[in-house]
Tab-separated table of C-alpha atoms in Angstrom:
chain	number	residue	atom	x	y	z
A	1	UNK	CA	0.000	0.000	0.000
A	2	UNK	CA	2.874	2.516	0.533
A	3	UNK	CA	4.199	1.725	-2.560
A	4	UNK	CA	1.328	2.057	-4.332
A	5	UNK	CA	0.909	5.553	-2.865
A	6	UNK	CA	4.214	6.689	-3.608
A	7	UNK	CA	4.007	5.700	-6.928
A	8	UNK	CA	1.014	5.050	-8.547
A	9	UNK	CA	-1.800	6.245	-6.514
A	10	UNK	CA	-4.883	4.673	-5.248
A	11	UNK	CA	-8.166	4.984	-6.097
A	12	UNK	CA	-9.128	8.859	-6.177
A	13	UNK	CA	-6.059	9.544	-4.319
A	14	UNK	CA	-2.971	10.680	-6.510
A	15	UNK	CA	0.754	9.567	-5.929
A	16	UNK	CA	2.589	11.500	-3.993
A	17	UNK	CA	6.119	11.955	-2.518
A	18	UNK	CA	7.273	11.164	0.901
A	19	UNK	CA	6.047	13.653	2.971
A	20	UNK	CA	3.196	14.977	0.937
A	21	UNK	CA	-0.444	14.955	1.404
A	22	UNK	CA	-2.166	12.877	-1.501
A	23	UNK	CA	-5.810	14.265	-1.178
A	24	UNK	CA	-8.934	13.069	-2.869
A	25	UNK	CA	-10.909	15.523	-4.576
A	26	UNK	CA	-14.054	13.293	-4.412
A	27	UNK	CA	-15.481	10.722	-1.873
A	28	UNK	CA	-14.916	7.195	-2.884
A	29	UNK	CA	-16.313	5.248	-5.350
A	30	UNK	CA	-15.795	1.483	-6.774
A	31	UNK	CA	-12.821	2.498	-8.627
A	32	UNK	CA	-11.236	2.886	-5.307
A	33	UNK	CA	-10.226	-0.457	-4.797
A	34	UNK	CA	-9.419	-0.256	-1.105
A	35	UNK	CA	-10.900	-3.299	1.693
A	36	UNK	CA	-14.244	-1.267	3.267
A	37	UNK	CA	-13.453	1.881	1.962
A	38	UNK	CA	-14.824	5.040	3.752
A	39	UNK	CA	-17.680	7.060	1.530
A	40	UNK	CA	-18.365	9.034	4.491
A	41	UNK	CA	-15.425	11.365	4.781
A	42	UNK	CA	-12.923	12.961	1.761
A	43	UNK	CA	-9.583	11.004	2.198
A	44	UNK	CA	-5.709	12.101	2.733
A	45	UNK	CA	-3.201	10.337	2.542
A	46	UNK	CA	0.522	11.321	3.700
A	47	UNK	CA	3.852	8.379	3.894
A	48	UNK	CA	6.181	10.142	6.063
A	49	UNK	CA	9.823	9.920	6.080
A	50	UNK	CA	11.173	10.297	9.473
A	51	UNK	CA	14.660	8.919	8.653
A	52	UNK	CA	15.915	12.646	7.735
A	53	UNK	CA	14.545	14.486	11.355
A	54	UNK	CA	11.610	15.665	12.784
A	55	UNK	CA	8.633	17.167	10.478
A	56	UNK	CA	6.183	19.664	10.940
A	57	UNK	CA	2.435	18.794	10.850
A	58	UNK	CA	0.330	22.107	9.920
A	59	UNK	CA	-3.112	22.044	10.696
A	60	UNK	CA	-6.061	24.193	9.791
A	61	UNK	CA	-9.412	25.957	11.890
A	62	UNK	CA	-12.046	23.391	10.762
A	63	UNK	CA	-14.735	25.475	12.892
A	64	UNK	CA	-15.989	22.873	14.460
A	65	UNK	CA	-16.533	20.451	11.659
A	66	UNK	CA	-15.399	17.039	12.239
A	67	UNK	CA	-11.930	15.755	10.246
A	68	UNK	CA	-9.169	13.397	11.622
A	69	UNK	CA	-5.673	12.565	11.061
A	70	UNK	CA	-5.066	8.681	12.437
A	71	UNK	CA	-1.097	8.199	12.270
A	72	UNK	CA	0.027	4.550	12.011
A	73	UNK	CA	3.198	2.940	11.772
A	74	UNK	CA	4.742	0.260	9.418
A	75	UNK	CA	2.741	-2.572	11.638
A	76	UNK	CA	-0.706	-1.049	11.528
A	77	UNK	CA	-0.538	0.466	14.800
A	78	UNK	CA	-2.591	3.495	15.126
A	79	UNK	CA	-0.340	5.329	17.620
A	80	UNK	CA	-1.530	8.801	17.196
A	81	UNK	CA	-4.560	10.871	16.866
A	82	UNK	CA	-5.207	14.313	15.903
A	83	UNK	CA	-8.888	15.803	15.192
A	84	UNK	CA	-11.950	16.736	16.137
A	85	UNK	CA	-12.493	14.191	19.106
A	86	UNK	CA	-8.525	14.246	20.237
A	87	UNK	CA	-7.265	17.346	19.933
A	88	UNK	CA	-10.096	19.752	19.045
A	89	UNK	CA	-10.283	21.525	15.480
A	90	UNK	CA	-8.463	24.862	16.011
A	91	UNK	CA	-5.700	25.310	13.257
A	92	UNK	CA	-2.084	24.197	14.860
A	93	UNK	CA	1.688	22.554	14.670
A	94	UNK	CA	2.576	19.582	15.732
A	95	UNK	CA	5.633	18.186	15.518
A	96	UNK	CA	6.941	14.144	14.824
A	97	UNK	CA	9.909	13.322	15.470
A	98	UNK	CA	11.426	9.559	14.586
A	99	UNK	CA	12.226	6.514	16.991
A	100	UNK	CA	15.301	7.739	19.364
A	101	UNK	CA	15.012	10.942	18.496
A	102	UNK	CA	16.280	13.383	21.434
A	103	UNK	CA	16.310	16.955	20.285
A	104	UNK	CA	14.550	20.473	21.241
A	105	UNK	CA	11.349	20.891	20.719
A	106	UNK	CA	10.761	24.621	19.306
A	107	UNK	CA	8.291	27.127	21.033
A	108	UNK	CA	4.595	27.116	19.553
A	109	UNK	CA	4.245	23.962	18.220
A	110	UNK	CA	0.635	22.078	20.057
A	111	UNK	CA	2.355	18.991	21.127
A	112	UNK	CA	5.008	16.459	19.642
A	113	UNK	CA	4.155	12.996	18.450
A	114	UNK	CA	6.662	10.042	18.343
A	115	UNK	CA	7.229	8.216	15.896
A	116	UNK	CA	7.470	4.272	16.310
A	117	UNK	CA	8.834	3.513	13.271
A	118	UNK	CA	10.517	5.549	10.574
A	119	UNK	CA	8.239	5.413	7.740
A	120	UNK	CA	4.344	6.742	8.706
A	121	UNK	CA	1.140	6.166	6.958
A	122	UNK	CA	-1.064	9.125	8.056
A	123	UNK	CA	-4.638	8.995	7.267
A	124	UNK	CA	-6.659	12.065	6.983
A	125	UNK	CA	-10.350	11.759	6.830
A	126	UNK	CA	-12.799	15.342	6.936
A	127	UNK	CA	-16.372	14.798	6.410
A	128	UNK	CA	-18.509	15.741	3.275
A	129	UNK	CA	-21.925	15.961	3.426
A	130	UNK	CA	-22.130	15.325	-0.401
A	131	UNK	CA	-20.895	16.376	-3.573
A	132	UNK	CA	-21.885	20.277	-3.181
A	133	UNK	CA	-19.819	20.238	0.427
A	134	UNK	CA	-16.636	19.276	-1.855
A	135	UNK	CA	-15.396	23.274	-2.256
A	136	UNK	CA	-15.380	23.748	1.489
A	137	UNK	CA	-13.560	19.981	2.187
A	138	UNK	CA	-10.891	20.462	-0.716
A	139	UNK	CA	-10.086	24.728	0.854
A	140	UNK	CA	-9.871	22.528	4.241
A	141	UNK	CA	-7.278	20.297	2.743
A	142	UNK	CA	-5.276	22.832	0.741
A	143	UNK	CA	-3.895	23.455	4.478
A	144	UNK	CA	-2.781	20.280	5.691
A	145	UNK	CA	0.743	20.501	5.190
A	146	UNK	CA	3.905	18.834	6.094
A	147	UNK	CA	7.366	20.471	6.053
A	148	UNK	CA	10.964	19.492	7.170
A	149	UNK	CA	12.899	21.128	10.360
A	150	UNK	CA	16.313	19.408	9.211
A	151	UNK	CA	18.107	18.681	6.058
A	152	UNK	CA	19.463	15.538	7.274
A	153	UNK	CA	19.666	12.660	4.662
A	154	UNK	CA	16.299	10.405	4.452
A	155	UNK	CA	15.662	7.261	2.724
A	156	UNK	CA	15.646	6.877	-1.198
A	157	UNK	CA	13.181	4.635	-1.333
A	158	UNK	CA	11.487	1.253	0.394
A	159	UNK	CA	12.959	-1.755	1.142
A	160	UNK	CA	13.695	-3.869	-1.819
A	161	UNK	CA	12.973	-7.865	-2.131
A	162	UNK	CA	15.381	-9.541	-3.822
A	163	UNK	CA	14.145	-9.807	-7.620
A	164	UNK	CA	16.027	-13.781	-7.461
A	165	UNK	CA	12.951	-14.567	-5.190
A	166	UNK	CA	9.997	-17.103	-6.924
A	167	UNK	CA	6.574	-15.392	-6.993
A	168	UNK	CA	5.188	-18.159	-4.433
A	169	UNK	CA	7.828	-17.382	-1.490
A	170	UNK	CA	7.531	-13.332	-2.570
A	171	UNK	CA	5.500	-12.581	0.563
A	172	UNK	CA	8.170	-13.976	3.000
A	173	UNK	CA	11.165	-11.998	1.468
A	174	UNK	CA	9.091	-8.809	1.375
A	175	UNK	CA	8.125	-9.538	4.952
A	176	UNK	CA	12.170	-10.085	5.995
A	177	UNK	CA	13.548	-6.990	4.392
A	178	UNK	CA	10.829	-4.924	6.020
A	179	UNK	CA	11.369	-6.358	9.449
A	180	UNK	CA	15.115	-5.810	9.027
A	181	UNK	CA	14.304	-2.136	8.304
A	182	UNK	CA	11.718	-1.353	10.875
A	183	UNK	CA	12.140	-3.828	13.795
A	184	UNK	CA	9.250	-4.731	15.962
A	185	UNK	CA	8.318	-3.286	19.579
A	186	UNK	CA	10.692	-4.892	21.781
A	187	UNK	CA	7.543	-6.874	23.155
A	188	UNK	CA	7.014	-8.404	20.087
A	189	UNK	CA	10.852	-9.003	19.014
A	190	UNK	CA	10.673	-12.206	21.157
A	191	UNK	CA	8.151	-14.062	19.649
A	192	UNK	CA	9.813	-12.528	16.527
A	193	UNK	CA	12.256	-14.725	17.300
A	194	UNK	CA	10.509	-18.018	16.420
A	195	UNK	CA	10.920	-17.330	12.757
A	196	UNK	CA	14.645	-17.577	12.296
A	197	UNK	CA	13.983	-21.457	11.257
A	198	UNK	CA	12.211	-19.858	8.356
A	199	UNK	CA	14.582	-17.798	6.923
A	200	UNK	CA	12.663	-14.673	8.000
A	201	UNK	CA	15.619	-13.028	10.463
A	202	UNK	CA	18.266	-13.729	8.559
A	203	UNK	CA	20.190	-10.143	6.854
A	204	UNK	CA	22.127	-9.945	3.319
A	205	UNK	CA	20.997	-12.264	0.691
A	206	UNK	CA	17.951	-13.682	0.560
A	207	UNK	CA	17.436	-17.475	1.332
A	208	UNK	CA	14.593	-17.511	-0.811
A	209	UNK	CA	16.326	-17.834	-3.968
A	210	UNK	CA	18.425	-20.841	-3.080
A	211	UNK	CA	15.612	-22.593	-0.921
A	212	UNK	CA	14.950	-26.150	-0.763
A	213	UNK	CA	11.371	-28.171	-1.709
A	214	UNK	CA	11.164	-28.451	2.194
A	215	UNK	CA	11.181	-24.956	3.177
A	216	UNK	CA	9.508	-23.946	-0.232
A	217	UNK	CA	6.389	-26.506	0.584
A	218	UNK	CA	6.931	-25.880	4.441
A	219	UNK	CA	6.548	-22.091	3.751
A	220	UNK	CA	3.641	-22.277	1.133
A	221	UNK	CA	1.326	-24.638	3.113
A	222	UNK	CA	1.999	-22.186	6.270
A	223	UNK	CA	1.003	-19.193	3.723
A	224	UNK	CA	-2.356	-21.071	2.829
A	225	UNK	CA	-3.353	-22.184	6.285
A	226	UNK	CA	-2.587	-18.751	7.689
A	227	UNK	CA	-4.749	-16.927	4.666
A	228	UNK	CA	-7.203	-19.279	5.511
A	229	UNK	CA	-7.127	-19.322	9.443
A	230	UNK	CA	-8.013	-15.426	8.893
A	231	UNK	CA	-10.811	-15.767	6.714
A	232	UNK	CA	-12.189	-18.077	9.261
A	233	UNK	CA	-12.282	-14.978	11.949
A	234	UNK	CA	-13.725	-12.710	10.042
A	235	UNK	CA	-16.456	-14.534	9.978
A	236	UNK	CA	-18.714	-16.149	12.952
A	237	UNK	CA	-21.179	-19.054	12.582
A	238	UNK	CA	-24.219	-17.656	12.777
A	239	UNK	CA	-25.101	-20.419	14.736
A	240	UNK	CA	-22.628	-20.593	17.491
A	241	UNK	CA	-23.884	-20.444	21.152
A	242	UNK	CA	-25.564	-16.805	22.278
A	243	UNK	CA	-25.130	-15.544	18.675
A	244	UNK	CA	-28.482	-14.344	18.046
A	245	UNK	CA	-29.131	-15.034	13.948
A	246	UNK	CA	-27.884	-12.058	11.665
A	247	UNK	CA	-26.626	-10.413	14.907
A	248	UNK	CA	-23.870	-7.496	13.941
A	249	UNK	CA	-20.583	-8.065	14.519
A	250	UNK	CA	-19.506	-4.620	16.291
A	251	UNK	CA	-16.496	-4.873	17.966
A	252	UNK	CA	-15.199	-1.768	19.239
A	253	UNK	CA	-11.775	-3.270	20.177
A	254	UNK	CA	-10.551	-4.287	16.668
A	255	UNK	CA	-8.014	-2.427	16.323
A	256	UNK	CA	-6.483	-2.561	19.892
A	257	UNK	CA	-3.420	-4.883	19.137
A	258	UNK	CA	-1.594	-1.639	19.869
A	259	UNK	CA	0.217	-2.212	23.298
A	260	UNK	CA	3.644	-0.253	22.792
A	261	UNK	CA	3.209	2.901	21.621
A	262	UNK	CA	0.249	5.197	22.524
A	263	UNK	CA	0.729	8.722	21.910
A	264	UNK	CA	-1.426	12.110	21.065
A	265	UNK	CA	-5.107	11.528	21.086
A	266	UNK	CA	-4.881	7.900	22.241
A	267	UNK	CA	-6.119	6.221	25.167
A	268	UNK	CA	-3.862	4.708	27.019
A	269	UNK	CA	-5.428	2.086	29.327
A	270	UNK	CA	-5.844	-1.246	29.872
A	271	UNK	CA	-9.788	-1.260	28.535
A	272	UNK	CA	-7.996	-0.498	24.789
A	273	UNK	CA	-5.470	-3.055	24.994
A	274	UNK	CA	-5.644	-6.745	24.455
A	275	UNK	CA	-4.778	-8.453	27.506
A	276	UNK	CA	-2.895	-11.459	25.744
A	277	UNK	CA	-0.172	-10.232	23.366
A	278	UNK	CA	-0.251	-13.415	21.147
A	279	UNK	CA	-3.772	-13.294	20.742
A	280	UNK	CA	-3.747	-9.926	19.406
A	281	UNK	CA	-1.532	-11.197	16.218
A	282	UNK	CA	-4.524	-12.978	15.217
A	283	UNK	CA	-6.957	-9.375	15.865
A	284	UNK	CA	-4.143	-7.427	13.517
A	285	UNK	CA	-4.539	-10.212	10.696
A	286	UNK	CA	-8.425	-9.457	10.720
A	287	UNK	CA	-8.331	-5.534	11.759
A	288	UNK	CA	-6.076	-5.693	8.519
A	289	UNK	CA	-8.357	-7.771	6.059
A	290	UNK	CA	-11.960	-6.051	7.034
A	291	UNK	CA	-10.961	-2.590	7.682
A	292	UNK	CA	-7.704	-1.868	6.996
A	293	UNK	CA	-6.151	1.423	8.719
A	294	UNK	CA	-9.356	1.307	10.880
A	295	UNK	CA	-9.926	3.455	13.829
A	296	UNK	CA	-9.962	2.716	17.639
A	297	UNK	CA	-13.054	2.380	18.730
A	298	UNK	CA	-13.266	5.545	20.722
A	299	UNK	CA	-12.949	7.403	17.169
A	300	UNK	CA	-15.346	5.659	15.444
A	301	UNK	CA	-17.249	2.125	15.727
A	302	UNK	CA	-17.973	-0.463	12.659
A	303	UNK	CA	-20.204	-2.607	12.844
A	304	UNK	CA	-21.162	-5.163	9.973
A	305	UNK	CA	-22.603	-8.378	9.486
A	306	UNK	CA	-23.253	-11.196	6.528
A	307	UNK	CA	-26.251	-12.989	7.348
A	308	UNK	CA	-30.245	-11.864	7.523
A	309	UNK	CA	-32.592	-12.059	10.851
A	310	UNK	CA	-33.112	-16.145	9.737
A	311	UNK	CA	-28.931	-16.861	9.565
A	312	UNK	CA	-29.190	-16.910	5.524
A	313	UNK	CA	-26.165	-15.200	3.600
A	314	UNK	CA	-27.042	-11.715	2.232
A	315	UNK	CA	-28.194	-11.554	-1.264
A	316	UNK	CA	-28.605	-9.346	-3.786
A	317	UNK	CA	-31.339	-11.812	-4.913
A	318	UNK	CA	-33.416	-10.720	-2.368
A	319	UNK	CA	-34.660	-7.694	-0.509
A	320	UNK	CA	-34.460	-6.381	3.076
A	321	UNK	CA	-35.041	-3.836	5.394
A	322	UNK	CA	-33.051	-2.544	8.362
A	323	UNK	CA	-34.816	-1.084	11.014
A	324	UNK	CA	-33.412	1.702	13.653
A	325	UNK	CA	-35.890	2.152	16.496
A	326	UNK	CA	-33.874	4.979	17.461
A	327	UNK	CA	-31.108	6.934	16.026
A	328	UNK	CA	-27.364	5.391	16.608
A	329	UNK	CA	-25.857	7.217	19.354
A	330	UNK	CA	-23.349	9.058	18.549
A	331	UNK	CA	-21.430	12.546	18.809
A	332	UNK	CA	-20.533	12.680	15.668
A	333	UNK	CA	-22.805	11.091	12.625
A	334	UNK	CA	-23.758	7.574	11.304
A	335	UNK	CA	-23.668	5.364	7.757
A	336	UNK	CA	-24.397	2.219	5.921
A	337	UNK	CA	-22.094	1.513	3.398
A	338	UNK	CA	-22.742	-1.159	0.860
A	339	UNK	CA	-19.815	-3.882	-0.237
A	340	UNK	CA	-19.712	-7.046	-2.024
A	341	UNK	CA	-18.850	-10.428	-1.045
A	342	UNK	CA	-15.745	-11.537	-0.369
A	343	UNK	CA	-13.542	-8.434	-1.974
A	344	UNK	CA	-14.941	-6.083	0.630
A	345	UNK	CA	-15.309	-3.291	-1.745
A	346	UNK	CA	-17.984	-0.780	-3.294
A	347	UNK	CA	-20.834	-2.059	-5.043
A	348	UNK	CA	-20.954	-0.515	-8.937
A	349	UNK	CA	-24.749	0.768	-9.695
A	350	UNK	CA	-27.028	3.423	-11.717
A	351	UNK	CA	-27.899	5.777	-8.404
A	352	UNK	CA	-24.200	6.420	-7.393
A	353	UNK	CA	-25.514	5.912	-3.921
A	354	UNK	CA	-22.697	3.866	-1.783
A	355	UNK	CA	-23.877	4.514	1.132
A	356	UNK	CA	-27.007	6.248	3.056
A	357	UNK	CA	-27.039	7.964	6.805
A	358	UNK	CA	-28.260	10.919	8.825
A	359	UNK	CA	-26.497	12.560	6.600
A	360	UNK	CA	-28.412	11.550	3.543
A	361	UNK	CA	-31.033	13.964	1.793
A	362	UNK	CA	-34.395	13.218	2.088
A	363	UNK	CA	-34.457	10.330	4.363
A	364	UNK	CA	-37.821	9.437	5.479
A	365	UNK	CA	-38.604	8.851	9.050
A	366	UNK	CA	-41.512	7.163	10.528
A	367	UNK	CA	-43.543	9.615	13.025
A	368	UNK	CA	-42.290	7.869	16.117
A	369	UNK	CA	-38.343	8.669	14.802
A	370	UNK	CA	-37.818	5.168	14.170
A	371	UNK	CA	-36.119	4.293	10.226
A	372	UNK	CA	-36.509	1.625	7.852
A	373	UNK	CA	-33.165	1.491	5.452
A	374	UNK	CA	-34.300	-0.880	2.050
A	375	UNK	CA	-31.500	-3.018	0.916
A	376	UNK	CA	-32.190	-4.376	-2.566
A	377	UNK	CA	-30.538	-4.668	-6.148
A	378	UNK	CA	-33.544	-3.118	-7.660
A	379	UNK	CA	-35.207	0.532	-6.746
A	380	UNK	CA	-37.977	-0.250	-4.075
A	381	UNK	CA	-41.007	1.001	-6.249
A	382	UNK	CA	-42.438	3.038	-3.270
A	383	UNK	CA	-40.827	6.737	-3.331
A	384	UNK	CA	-40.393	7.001	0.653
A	385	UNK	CA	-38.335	3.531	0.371
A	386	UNK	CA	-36.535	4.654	-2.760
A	387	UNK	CA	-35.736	7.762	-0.491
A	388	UNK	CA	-34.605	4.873	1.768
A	389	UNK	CA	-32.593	2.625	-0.458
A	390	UNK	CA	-28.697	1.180	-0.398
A	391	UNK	CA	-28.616	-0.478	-3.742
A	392	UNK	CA	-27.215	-3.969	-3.607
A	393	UNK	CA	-24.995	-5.923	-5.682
A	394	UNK	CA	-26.149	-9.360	-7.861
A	395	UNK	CA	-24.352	-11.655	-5.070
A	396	UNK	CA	-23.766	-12.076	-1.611
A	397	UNK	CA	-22.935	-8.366	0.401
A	398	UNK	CA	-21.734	-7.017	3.311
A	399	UNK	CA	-22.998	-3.375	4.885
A	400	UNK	CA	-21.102	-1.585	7.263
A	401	UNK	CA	-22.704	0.600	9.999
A	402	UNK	CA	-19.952	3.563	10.519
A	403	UNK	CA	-20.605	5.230	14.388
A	404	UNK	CA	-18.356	8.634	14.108
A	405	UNK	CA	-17.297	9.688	17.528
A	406	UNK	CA	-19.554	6.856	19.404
A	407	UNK	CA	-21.369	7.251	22.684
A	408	UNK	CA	-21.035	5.028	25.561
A	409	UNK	CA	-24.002	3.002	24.570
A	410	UNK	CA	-21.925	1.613	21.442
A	411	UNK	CA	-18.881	0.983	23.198
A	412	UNK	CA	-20.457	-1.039	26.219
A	413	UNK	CA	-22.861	-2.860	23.855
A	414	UNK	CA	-26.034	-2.118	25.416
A	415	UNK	CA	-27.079	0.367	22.071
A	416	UNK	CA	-28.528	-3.099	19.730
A	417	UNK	CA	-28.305	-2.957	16.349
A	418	UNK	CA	-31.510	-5.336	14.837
A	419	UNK	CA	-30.616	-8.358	12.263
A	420	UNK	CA	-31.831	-7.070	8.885
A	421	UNK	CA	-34.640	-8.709	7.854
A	422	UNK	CA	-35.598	-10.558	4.581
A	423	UNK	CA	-38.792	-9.439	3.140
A	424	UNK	CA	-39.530	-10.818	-0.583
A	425	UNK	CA	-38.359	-13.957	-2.130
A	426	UNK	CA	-35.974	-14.453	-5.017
A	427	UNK	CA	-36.253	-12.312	-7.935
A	428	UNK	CA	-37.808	-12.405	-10.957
């Protein structure tokens, strides 16, 4: 993903240097091509270079209006937060500085954020009420900027795999040079450890090009169980014990495999940690195939599920309705965003509506306050539902509920989010 950012872009977002804000001048559509990609918020991206000094993070007055900028590191850690919820939305400086670094920080910056590794992703997202809100989100991003304090020397580019290495062992050797380059926490450097047997740890040449059928099978079979030991936990058996049918999966602590290095706008307690270090490998693998560079929970909630009310897969052969008694509680605002089965991604189709929230003209509420969402490949027929609608894809889909800013209620679990329901048989 850095790479392709660097160099080729991604998606609305244009490349961009090291140290550069890559903005998007649209919210996303299917062409970005991006695991559950936001179409609630106008995306930034920025891959920092730390390895020449400490840079300078410039933000702007947002008066009031909600943006954030989540800063992770080479292993997916979010380790820094600065917005709306964590720092407020008056314009500012803030500096980051690199791993070790020991210098003077200079009067008038907000606060200083440290850097676990040397390379950064940061991810800036500032909510857009719609295509006619775009002029006031792209002035807001005109003023994110980045700029360097030193003139030290900085990297020339990423770490480079060895082009010797076969295309089936190509994930290992990309994996080694980038552990050689940015090393673990020192918590995790001892279960790092277990992978010297497997080439992973060792420096210089790579021992993928001269590897024998034992490691080559040993590796691939431990490549194929591991992809598939992931896709496993992303998804739960409707079925299992206490799992009421097409209940949501909303887990708030997703993204807590964090346990190091918790910085500006973080929380730093044991309630957003997991407990058992070795478990949280397995929560990284999944954070990083649902929702990759997903917030903590405290910044924003997803919930999503794959089955109806009755434990069936969703379908675009059929059509549903979800049903909010009461508005999501949140400080913020709220979505639904439609994605297909298993790629995770946008769903193509003639409205241009990816997803729908409080955001959303002309949603129809019932008079008690309570709202019916229609979730079908075909227009509902009925103009408040059409108001209503999430188009669908042919095949089986996933919809995310986004809670911006979540209340108390979301995070303890006692706010329920109802199974959708089925309501008309197969098409046609």
């Amino acid at each position: 993903m850095v790479d392709a950012f660097l160099h080729k872009g991604f998606g609305a977002l244009p490349a961009a240097p090291f140290n550069t804000f890559a903005h998007s001048g649209e919210l996303a559509s299917p062409g970005a091509h991006f695991v559950s990609v936001n179409n609630d918020t106008v995306s930034s991206v920025a891959q920092l270079d730390l390895s020449g000094g400490p840079l300078t993070l410039h933000v702007p007055d947002t008066g009031g209006a909600y943006y954030v900028l989540q800063f992770v590191d080479v292993w997916s850690n979010n380790f820094a937060y600065v917005g709306r919820r964590a720092t407020g939305t008056a314009k500012g400086d803030w500096l980051i500085v690199p791993p070790g670094w020991a210098g003077a920080v200079p009067d008038g910056v907000s606060g200083v954020i440290d850097a676990p590794t040397s390379l950064v992703t940061v991810v800036g997202r500032t909510a857009c009420d719609g295509p006619e809100d775009l002029p006031r989100v792209q002035a807001l991003q005109r003023q994110f900027t980045l700029s360097h304090r030193d003139s030290a020397p900085h990297r020339t580019g990423l770490p480079t795999p060895d082009a010797g290495v076969p295309e089936e062992l190509r994930f290992f050797e990309e994996l080694r040079v980038w552990m050689a380059d940015f090393p673990p926490s020192a918590g995790d450097q001892a279960y790092q450890d277990r992978f010297q047997p497997l080439g992973l740890l060792e420096e210089g040449p790579s021992p993928y090009v001269p590897a024998g059928p034992a490691l080559v099978q040993a590796l691939k079979e431990g490549l194929a169980r591991g992809k598939a030991r992931v896709e496993a936990a992303t998804r739960p058996a409707p079925e299992a014990d206490g799992v009421v049918p097409g209940a949501w999966e909303a887990n708030p602590h997703l993204f807590d495999y964090n346990l190091d290095h918790l910085g500006v706008g973080t929380i730093d307690s044991p309630e957003w940690k997991i407990a058992d270090r070795e478990a949280s490998y397995l929560v990284r693998a999944v954070a990083a195939r649902t929702g990759l560079w997903g917030n903590h929970g405290y910044e924003a909630v997803y919930a999503h599920t794959f089955h109806d009310s009755g434990g069936r897969p969703l379908n675009g052969a059929h059509t549903y309705v979800l049903r909010f008694e009461e508005r999501p509680p949140v400080q913020a605002f709220w979505s639904v965003t439609m994605y297909d089965v298993p790629g995770c991604h946008l769903v193509e189709n003639p409205a241009g509506r990816y997803s729908i929230g409080d955001r959303t003209p002309g949603l129809v509420y019932a008079a008690d306050g309570s709202l019916t969402l229609y979730l079908s490949k075909d227009r509902p027929a009925d103009p408040d539902a059409a108001a209503n609608w999430l188009p669908a894809p042919d095949g089986d889909f996933r919809p995310m509920l986004r809670l911006y800013n979540p209340e108390q209620a979301v995070l303890d679990g006692s706010h329920v989010i109802l199974p959708i329901e089925r309501v008309e048989a197969d098409r046609g």
